[in-house]
XYZ file of C-alpha atoms in Angstrom:
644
model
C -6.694 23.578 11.927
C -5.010 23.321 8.137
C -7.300 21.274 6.432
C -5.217 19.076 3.199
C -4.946 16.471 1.280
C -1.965 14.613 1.099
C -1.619 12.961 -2.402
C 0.436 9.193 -2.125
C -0.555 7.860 -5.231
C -1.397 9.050 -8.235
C 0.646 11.758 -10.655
C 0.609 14.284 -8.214
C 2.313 11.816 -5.599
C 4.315 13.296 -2.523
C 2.823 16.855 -2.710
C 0.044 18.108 -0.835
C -2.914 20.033 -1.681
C -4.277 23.040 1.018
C -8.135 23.513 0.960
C -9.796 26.743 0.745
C -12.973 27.418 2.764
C -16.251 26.482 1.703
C -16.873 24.380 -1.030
C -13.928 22.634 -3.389
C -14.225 20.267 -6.380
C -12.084 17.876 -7.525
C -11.229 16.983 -10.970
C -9.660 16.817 -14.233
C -11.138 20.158 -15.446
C -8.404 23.110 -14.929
C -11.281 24.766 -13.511
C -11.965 22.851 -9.973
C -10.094 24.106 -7.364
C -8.309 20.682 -6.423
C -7.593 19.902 -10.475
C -5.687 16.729 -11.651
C -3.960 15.436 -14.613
C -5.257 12.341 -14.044
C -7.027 10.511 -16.909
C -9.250 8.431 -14.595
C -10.586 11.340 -12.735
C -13.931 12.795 -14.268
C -14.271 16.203 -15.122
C -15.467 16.957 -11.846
C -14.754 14.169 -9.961
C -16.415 15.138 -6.568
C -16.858 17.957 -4.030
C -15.371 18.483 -0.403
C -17.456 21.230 1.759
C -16.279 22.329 5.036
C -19.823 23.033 7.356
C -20.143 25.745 9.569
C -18.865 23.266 12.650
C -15.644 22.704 10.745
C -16.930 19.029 9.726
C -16.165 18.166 6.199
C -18.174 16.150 3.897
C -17.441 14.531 1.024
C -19.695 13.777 -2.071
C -19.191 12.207 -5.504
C -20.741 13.833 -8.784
C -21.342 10.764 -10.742
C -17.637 10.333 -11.379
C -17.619 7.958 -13.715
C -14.622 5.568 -11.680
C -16.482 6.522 -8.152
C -14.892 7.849 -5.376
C -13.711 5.518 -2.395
C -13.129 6.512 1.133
C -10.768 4.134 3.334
C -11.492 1.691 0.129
C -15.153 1.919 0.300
C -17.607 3.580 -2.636
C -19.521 6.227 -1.282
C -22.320 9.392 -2.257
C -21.708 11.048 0.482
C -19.985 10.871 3.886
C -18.549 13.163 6.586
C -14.545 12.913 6.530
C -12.262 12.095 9.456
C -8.744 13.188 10.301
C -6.379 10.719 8.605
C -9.226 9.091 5.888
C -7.874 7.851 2.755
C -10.269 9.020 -0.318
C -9.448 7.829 -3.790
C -10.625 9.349 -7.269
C -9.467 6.927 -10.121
C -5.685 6.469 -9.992
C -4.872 9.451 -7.257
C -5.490 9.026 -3.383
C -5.060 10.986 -1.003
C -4.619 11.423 2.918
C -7.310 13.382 4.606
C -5.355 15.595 7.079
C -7.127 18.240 9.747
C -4.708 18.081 12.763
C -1.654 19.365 12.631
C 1.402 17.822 12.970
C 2.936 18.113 16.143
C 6.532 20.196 14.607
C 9.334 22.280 15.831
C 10.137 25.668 14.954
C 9.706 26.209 11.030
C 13.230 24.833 8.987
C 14.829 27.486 7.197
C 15.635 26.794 3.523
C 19.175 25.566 1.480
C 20.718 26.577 -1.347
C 23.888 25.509 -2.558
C 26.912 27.619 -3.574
C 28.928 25.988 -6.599
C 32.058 28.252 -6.453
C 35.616 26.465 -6.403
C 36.472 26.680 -2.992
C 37.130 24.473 -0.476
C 39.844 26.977 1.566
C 40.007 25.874 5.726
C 42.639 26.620 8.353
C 42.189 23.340 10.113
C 41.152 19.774 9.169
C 40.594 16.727 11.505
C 39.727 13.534 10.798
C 36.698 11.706 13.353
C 39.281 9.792 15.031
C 41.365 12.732 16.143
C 38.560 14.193 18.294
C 39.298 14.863 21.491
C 36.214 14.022 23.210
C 35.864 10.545 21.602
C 38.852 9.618 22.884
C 38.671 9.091 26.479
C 42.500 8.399 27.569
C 43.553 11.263 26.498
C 40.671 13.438 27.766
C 41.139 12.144 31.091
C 44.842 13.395 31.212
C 43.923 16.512 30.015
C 41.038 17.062 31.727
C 42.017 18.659 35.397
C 44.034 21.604 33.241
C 40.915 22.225 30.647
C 37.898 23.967 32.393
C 36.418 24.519 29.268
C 36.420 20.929 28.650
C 34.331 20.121 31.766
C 31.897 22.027 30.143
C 32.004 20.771 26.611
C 31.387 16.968 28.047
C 27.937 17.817 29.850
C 26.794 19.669 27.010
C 27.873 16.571 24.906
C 26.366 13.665 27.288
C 23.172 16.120 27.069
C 23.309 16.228 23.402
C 23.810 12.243 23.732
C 20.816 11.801 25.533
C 18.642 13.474 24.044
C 19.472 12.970 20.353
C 18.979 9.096 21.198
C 15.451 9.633 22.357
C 13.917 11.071 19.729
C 12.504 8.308 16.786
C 11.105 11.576 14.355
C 13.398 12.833 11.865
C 12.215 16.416 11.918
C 11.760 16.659 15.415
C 15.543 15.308 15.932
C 17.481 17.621 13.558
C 15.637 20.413 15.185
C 16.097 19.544 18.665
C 19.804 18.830 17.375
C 20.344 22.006 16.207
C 19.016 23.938 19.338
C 21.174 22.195 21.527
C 23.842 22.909 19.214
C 23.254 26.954 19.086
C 23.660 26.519 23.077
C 27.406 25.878 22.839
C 28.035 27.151 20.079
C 28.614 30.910 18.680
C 26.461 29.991 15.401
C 23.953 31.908 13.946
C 22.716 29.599 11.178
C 22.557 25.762 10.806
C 21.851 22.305 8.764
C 22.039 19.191 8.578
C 22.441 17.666 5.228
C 21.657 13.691 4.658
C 22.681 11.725 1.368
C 22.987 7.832 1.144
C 27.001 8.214 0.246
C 29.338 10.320 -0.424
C 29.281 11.793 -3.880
C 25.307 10.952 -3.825
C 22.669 13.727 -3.972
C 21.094 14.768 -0.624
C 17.680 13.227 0.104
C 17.288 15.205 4.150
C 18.228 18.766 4.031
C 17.145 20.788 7.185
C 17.822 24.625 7.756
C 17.521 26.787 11.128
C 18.786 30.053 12.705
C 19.367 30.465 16.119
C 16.307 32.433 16.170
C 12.824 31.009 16.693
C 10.847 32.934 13.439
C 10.215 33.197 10.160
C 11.800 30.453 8.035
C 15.233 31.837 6.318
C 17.245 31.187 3.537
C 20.819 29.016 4.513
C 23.000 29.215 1.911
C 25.625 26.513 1.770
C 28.641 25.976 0.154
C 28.352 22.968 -2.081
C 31.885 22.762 -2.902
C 32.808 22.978 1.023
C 29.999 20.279 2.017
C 31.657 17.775 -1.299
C 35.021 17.819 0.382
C 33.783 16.848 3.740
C 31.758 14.088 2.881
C 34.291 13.263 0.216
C 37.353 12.926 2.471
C 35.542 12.461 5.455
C 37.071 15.219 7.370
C 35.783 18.209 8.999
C 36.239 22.297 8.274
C 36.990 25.415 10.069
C 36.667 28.646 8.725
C 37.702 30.907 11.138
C 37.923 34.165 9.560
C 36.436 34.097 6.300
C 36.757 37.741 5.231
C 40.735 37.189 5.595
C 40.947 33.878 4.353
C 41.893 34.224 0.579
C 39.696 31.565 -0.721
C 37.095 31.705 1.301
C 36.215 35.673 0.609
C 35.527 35.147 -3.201
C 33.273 33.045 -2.786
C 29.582 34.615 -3.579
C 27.127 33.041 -1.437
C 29.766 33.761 1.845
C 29.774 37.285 0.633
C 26.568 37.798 -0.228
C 25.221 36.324 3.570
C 28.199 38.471 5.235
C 29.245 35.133 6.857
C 32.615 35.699 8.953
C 32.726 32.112 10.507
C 31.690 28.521 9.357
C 32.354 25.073 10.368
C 31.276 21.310 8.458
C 31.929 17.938 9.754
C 31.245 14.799 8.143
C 28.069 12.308 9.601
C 29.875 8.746 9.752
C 28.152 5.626 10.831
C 30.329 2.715 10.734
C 32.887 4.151 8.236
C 29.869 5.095 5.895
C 29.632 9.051 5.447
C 25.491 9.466 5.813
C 25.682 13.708 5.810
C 27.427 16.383 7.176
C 26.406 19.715 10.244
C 26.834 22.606 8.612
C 27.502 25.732 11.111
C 28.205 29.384 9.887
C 28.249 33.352 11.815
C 27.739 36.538 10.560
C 28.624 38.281 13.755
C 32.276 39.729 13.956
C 32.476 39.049 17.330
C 31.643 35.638 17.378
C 34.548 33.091 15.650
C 35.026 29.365 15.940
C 37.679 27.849 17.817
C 39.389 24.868 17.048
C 37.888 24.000 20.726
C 34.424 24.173 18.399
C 35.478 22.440 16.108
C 36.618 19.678 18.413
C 33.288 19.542 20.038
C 30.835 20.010 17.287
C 33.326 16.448 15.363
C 32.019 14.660 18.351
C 28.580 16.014 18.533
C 28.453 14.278 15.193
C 30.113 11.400 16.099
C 27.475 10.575 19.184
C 24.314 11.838 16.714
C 25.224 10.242 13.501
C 23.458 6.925 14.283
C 20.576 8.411 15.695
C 20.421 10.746 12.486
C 20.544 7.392 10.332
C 18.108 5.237 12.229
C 15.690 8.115 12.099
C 15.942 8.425 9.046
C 15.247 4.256 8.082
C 12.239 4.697 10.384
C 10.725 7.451 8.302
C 11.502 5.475 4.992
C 9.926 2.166 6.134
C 6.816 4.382 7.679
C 6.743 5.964 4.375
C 6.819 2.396 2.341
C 4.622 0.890 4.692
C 1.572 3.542 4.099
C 2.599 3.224 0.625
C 2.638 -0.643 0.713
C -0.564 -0.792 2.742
C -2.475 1.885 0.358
C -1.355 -0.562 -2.925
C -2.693 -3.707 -0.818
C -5.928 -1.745 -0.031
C -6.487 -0.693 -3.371
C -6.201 -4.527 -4.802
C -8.277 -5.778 -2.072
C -10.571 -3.062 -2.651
C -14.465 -3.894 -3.850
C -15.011 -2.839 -7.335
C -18.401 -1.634 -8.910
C -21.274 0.535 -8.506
C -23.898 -1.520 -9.905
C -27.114 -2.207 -7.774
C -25.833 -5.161 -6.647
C -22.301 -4.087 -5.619
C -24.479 -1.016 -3.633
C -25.970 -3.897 -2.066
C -22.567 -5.098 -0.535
C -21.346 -1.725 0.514
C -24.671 -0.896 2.485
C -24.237 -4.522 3.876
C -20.826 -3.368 5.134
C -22.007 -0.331 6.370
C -23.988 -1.519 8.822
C -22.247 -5.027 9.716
C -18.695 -4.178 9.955
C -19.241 -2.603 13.398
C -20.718 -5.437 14.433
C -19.422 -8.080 16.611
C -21.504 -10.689 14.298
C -20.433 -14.207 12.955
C -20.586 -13.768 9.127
C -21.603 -16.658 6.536
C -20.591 -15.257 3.341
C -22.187 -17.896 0.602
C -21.067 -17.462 -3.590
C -19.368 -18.826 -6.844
C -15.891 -19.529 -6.658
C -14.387 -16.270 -8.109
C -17.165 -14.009 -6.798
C -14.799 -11.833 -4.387
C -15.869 -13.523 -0.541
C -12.402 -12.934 0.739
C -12.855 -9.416 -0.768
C -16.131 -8.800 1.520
C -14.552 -10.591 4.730
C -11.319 -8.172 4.642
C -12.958 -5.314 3.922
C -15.511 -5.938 6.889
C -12.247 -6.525 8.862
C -10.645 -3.167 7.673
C -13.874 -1.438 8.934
C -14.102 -2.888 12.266
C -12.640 -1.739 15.610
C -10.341 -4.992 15.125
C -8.731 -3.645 12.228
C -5.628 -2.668 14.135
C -5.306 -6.544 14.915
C -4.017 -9.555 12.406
C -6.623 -11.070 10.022
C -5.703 -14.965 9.738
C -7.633 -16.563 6.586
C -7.674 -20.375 6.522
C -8.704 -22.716 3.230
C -9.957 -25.401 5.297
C -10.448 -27.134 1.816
C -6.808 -26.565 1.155
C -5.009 -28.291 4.355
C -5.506 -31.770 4.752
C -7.896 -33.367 7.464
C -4.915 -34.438 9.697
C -3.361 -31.324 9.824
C -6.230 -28.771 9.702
C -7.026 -29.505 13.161
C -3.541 -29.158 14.567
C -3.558 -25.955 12.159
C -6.806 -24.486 13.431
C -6.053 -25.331 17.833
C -2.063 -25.593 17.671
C -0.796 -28.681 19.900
C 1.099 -29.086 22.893
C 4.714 -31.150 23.526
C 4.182 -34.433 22.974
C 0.092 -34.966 21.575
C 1.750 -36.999 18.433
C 5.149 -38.522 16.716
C 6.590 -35.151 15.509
C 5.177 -32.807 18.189
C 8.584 -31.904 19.348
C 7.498 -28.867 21.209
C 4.247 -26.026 21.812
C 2.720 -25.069 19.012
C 0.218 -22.193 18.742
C -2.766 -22.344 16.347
C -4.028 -20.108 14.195
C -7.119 -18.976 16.488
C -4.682 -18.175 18.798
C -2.045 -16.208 16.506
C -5.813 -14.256 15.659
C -6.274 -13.226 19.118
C -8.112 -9.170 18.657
C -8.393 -9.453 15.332
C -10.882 -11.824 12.783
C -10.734 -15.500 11.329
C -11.829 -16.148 8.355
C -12.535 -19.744 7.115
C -13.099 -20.149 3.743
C -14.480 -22.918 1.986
C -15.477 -23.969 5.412
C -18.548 -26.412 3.902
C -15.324 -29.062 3.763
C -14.592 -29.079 7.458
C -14.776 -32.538 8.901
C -17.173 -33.447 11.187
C -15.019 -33.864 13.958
C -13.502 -30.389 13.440
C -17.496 -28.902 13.115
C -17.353 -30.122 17.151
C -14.912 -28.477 17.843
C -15.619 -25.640 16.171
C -18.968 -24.817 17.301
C -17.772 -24.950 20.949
C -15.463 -21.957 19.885
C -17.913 -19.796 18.529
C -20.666 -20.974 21.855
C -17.847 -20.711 24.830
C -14.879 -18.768 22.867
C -12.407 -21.204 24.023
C -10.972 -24.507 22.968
C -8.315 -26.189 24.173
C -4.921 -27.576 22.573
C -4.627 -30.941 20.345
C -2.852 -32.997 23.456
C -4.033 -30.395 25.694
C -6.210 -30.752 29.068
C -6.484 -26.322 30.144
C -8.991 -24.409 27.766
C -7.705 -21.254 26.445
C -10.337 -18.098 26.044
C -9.698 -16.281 22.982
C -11.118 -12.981 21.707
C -11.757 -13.326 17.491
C -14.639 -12.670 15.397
C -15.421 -15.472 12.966
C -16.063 -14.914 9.282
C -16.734 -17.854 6.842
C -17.749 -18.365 3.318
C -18.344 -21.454 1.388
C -19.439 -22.049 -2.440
C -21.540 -24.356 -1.158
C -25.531 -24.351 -0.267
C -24.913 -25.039 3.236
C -28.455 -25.079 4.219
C -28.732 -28.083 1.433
C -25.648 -29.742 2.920
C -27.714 -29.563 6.630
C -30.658 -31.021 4.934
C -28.404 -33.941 3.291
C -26.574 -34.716 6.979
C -23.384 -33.504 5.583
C -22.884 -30.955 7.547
C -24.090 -29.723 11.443
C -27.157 -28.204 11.686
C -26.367 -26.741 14.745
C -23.111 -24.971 13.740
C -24.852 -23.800 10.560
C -27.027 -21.809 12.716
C -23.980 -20.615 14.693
C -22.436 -19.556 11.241
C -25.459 -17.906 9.667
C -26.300 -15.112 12.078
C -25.437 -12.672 9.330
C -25.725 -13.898 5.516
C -24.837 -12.288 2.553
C -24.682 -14.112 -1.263
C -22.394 -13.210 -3.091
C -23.540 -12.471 -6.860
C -21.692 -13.811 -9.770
C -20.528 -11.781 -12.301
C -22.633 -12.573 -14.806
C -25.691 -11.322 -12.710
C -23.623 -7.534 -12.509
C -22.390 -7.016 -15.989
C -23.051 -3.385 -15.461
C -19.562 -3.496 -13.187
C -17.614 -5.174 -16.005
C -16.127 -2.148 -17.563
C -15.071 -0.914 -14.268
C -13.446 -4.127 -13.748
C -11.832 -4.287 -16.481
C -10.409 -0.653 -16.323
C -9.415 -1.421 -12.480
C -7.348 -4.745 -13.772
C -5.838 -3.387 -16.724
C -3.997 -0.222 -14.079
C -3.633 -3.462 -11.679
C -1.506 -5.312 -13.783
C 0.293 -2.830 -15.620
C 2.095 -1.361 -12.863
C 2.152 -5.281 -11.229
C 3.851 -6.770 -14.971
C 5.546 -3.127 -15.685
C 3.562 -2.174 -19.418
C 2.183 0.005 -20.193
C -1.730 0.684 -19.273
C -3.485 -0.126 -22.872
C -7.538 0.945 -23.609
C -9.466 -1.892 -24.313
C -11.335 -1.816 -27.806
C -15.271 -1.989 -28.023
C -15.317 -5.135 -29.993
C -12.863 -6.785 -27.078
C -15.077 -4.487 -24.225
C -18.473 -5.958 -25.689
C -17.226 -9.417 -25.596
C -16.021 -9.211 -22.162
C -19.242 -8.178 -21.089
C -21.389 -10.587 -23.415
C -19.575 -13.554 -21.836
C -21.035 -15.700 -19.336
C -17.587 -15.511 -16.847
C -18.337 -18.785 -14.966
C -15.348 -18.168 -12.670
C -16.766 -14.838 -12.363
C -14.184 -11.758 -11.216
C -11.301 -14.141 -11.009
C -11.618 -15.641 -14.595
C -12.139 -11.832 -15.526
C -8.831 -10.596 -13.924
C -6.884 -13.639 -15.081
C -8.299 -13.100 -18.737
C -6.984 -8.930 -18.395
C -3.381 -9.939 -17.254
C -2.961 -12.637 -20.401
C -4.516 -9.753 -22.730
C -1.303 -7.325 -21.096
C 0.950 -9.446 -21.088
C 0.406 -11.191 -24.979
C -0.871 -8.090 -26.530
C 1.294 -6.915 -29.015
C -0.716 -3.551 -29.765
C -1.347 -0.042 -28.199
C -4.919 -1.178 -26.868
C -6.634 -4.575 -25.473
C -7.935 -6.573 -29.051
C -10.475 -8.590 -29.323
C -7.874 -11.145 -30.349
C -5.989 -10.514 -27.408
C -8.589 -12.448 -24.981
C -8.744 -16.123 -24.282
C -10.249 -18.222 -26.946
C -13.059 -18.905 -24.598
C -14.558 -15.621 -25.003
C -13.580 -15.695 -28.804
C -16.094 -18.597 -29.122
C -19.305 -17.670 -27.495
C -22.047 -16.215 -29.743
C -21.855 -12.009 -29.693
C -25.018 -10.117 -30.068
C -26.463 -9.137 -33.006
C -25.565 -5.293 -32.573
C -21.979 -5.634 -31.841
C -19.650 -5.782 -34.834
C -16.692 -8.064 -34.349
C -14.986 -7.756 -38.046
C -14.268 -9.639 -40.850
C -11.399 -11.801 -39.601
C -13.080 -12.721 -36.264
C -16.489 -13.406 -37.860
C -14.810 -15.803 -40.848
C -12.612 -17.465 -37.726
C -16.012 -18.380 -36.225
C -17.810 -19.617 -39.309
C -14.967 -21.543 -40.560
C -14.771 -23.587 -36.622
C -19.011 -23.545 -37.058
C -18.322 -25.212 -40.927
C -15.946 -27.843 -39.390
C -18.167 -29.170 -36.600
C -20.862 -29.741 -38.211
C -19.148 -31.097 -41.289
C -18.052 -33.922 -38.440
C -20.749 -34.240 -37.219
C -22.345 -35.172 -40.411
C -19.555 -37.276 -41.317
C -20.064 -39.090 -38.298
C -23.634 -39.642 -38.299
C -24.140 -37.546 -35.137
C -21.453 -39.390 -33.023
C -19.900 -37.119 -30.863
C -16.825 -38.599 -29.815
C -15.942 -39.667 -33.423
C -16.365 -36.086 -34.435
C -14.112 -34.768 -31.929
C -11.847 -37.717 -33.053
C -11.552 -36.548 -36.598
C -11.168 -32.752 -35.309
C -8.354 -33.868 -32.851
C -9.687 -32.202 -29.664
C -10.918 -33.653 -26.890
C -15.593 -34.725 -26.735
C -15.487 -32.619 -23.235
C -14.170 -29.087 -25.016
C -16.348 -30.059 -28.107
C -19.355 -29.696 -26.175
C -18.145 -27.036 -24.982
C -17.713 -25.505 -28.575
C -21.093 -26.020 -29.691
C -22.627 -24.328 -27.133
C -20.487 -21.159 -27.286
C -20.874 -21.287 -30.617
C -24.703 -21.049 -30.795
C -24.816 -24.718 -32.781
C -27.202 -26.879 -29.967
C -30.512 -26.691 -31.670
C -29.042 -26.971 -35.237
C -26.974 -30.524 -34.317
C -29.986 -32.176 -32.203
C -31.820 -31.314 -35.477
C -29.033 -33.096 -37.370
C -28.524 -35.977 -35.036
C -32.617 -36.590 -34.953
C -32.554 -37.216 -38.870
C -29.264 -39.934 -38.643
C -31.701 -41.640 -35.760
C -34.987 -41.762 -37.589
């Protein structure tokens, strides 16, 4: 057991970091013994102790951005094999088991002497064993050649049945060292000829220590340039090969390259070299190790394109975590996460009930992500959003035939969901024929096709949310009483943001990294004037409003930090505390707009909508001006002396 972290995000991205036993800290301070440059870590950030058992445990030190494990907030918490923890901007992959690996790869390092010196070339398409007319001709006076085809249909078959990239080069090499008199190895991968290499891999023929392969750059350039392969074999008496350094140096007396082609496209090249006298390549080796190549070059490549999308995909998956991640640490939030905690095992119907804005699809994926059903799809339907006469088709599918258009089967969305969870949102607008239909899902967990006479069982568990006050709704007959109950086994309320304000820094800070890497600026502070009135503001479409207000400030900020002039005029309007100190031009902005109200309002004798007439804005956003500009009680006053 090697316990690590593996860092994919963050500026120490790609490496990995061993830990020592005991106790470690992580943090910004050069001092911890996991220490980043990260400016959103704390100090010290949080602590990793391995117990006696060889559990570890993770716990935060009042970081000031928290620390998150598989996108949850946490104190403390034991750590699994593959858990993803993340301090402020870095995250990292948990790793105890080891991966399941060949013997170790030897090292590469390039030789740039001039000299590219071979006593035979060949081009792909004059190897003899890919070229089966002639081989079979030759074949009854070649015994060697009887041999050279079973190692090479063994070769075939096993290079095509291995999908890891390490594991194949490895395995490829071994097989190699069989038939051939080589005593060191690689295999060198670069998109194109000409391009740097992105896969280098190193053996010797002998299982060990990992040792340095040196390799001829200039050699390796002219195969992949001209796409044909090299024999060396005598390189002591070959006059350009025995100046060259690195083939001195390493005593080599033998080499061989050959180009990696897939579909005219040089991907790499084997590399193959001897420091034993006795043992010289043949052109017979040469011929064999140009097809070896030729049957393992597409296997090379696809593994390769597997281990890139694997690699986007965790990175894709840890970017969609961290935006769908909860984000806060507020009493409130704390609320949420210990509500997760203990329902996301669950196999409970969830009624999640808020604000528009508040984060309810937030809560339903992440009690998704922490379920056994995570590893199945998560299907999220706006029943407010498709209209009546296709929601239901939507929701069941339809067979041939059930109306003008049906041209064939159709499968619905609880089916596509099959495993994993639905979650309905906004599901306070489902028609009442639909609420039918749907309570007989979540009572029988079947339902049956629009057209359709069979019922079909399905396996989902049902999450819904609604900014609605559903139990209101049942009391006004507008929606089922019975379903309600069905829906509301488990109930959490959302809060809005207004009710949190603690969390709006944290927010902010979250949406500003968000968006800069999303609109590609670069990640500004946010001033205290602009910070205090983003957390004096009333946010009545709560976390959305908040994260749509961030992205404008990125986007039309023309400075190094976030300005209080930078944020919608909304927030520029409302009345700031006493304490906070907004400056001269903002505070003469306001009082001006406060001077011209109520100078038409005066003018108008109290009339509203001949004020906003004379001011040229609509009576609906004038309203809305006097209130977030503190002016109420002063115009009522106003408007009660023009009546008396």
């Amino acid at each position: 057991m090697r316990p690590r972290l593996l860092v994919i995000a963050g500026p120490a991205k790609e490496s990995t970091i061993p830990l020592p036993e005991g106790e470690a800290t992580l943090g910004r301070d050069p001092a911890n013994a996991v220490a980043l440059a990260d400016a959103s870590v704390s100090r010290k950030h949080c602590l990793l102790r391995r117990e006696e058992d060889g559990r570890f445990q993770i716990k935060d030190l009042d970081s000031r951005n928290g620390t998150l494990v598989n996108g949850r907030a946490v104190k403390e918490q034991w750590l699994r094999h593959g858990d993803e923890i993340a301090t402020g901007d870095s995250v990292f992959l948990f790793l105890l088991e080891e991966p399941d690996q060949a013997v170790p790869a030897s090292c590469v390092e390039f030789d740039d002497n001039d000299s590219a010196a071979e006593t035979k070339l060949i081009h792909p398409r004059e190897a003899l064993y890919l070229q089966p007319d002639r081989l079979q001709r030759e074949l009854p006076a070649m015994s060697q050649v009887a041999r050279n085809l079973s190692a090479l249909l063994k070769i075939s078959r096993a290079v095509h049945a291995i999908r890891d990239l390490a594991e194949l080069q490895a395995q490829l090499l071994d097989l190699i060292f069989e038939v051939m008199p080589a005593g060191r190895g690689a295999i060198l991968l670069a998109e194109g000829a000409g391009k740097e290499f992105n896969g280098l891999y190193a053996r010797t023929r002998h299982a060990g220590q990992p040792q340095l392969v040196r390799v001829s750059r200039t050699i390796v350039r002219r195969v992949m340039k001209d796409n044909v392969a090299i024999l060396g074999m005598d390189v002591p008496a070959t006059d350009h090969l025995r100046d060259v350094e690195s083939l001195v140096a390493s005593d080599v007396r033998t080499l061989l390259c050959v180009p990696l082609t897939v579909f005219q496209r040089v991907i790499g090249c084997i590399y193959l070299d001897s420091t034993n006298a006795a043992d010289r390549f043949q052109e017979d080796h040469l011929q064999l190790l140009t097809a070896i190549a030729g049957v393992s070059a597409v296997a090379l490549d696809n593994a390769r394109r597997v281990q890139w999308l694997e690699q986007e995909n965790q990175r894709l998956t840890t970017e969609v975590r961290q935006e769908q991640s909860l984000v806060g640490e507020g009493a409130r939030i704390k609320e949420i996460f210990q509500f997760l905690a203990r329902v996301a095992p669950t196999e409970s119907t969830v009624l999640i009930e808020g604000e528009s804005g508040t984060g309810k699809e937030l809560v339903a994926r992440a009690l998704h992500r922490n379920s056994h059903r995570a590893g199945k799809p998560f299907v999220a339907i706006n029943c407010a959003a498709i209209p009546e006469s296709l929601l239901e088709s939507d929701l069941f599918g339809h067979e041939r035939g059930a109306f003008t258009g049906a041209s064939g089967q159709k499968k619905g969305r609880l089916e596509i969901a099959e495993g994993g969870v639905v979650f309905l949102d906004e599901i306070g607008e489902l028609a009442p024929a639909l609420q039918v239909k749907l309570l007989r899902v979540l009572q029988e967990r079947e339902f049956e096709r629009v057209g359709g006479t069979h019922p079909i069982k399905i396996d989902i568990r049902l999450i819904a949310a609604t900014n609605r006050d559903l139990s209101e709704a049942v009391r006004n007959a507008e929606f089922r009483p019975d379903l309600y109950y069905r829906l509301a086994v488990v109930k959490l309320t959302m809060p809005p943001l207004r009710e949190h304000r603690e969390d709006i820094p944290m927010l902010t800070r979250h949406f500003v990294q968000k968006y800069a890497k999303r609109s590609k600026v670069k990640a500004k502070p946010v001033s205290r004037e602009a910070m205090a009135a983003l957390v004096n503001y009333e946010w009545p479409g709560n976390v959305r409003e908040l994260e749509n207000a961030i992205e404008r400030a990125l986007v039309m900020g023309s400075s190094d930090a976030v300005l209080l002039e930078d944020l919608p005029e909304s927030l520029l309007e409302q009345e700031s505390p006493a304490e906070t100190h907004q400056g001269k031009y903002h505070a003469s902005v306001k009082e001006l707009k406060k001077q011209l109200i109520v100078d038409a309002v005066e003018q108008t004798r109290g009339n509203y909508v001949e004020a906003a007439g004379i001011l040229g804005v609509h009576p609906n956003y004038l309203h809305r001006l006097i209130r977030n500009l503190g002016l109420k009680e002063s115009l009522l006053r106003e408007r009660s002396k023009f009546s008396a």
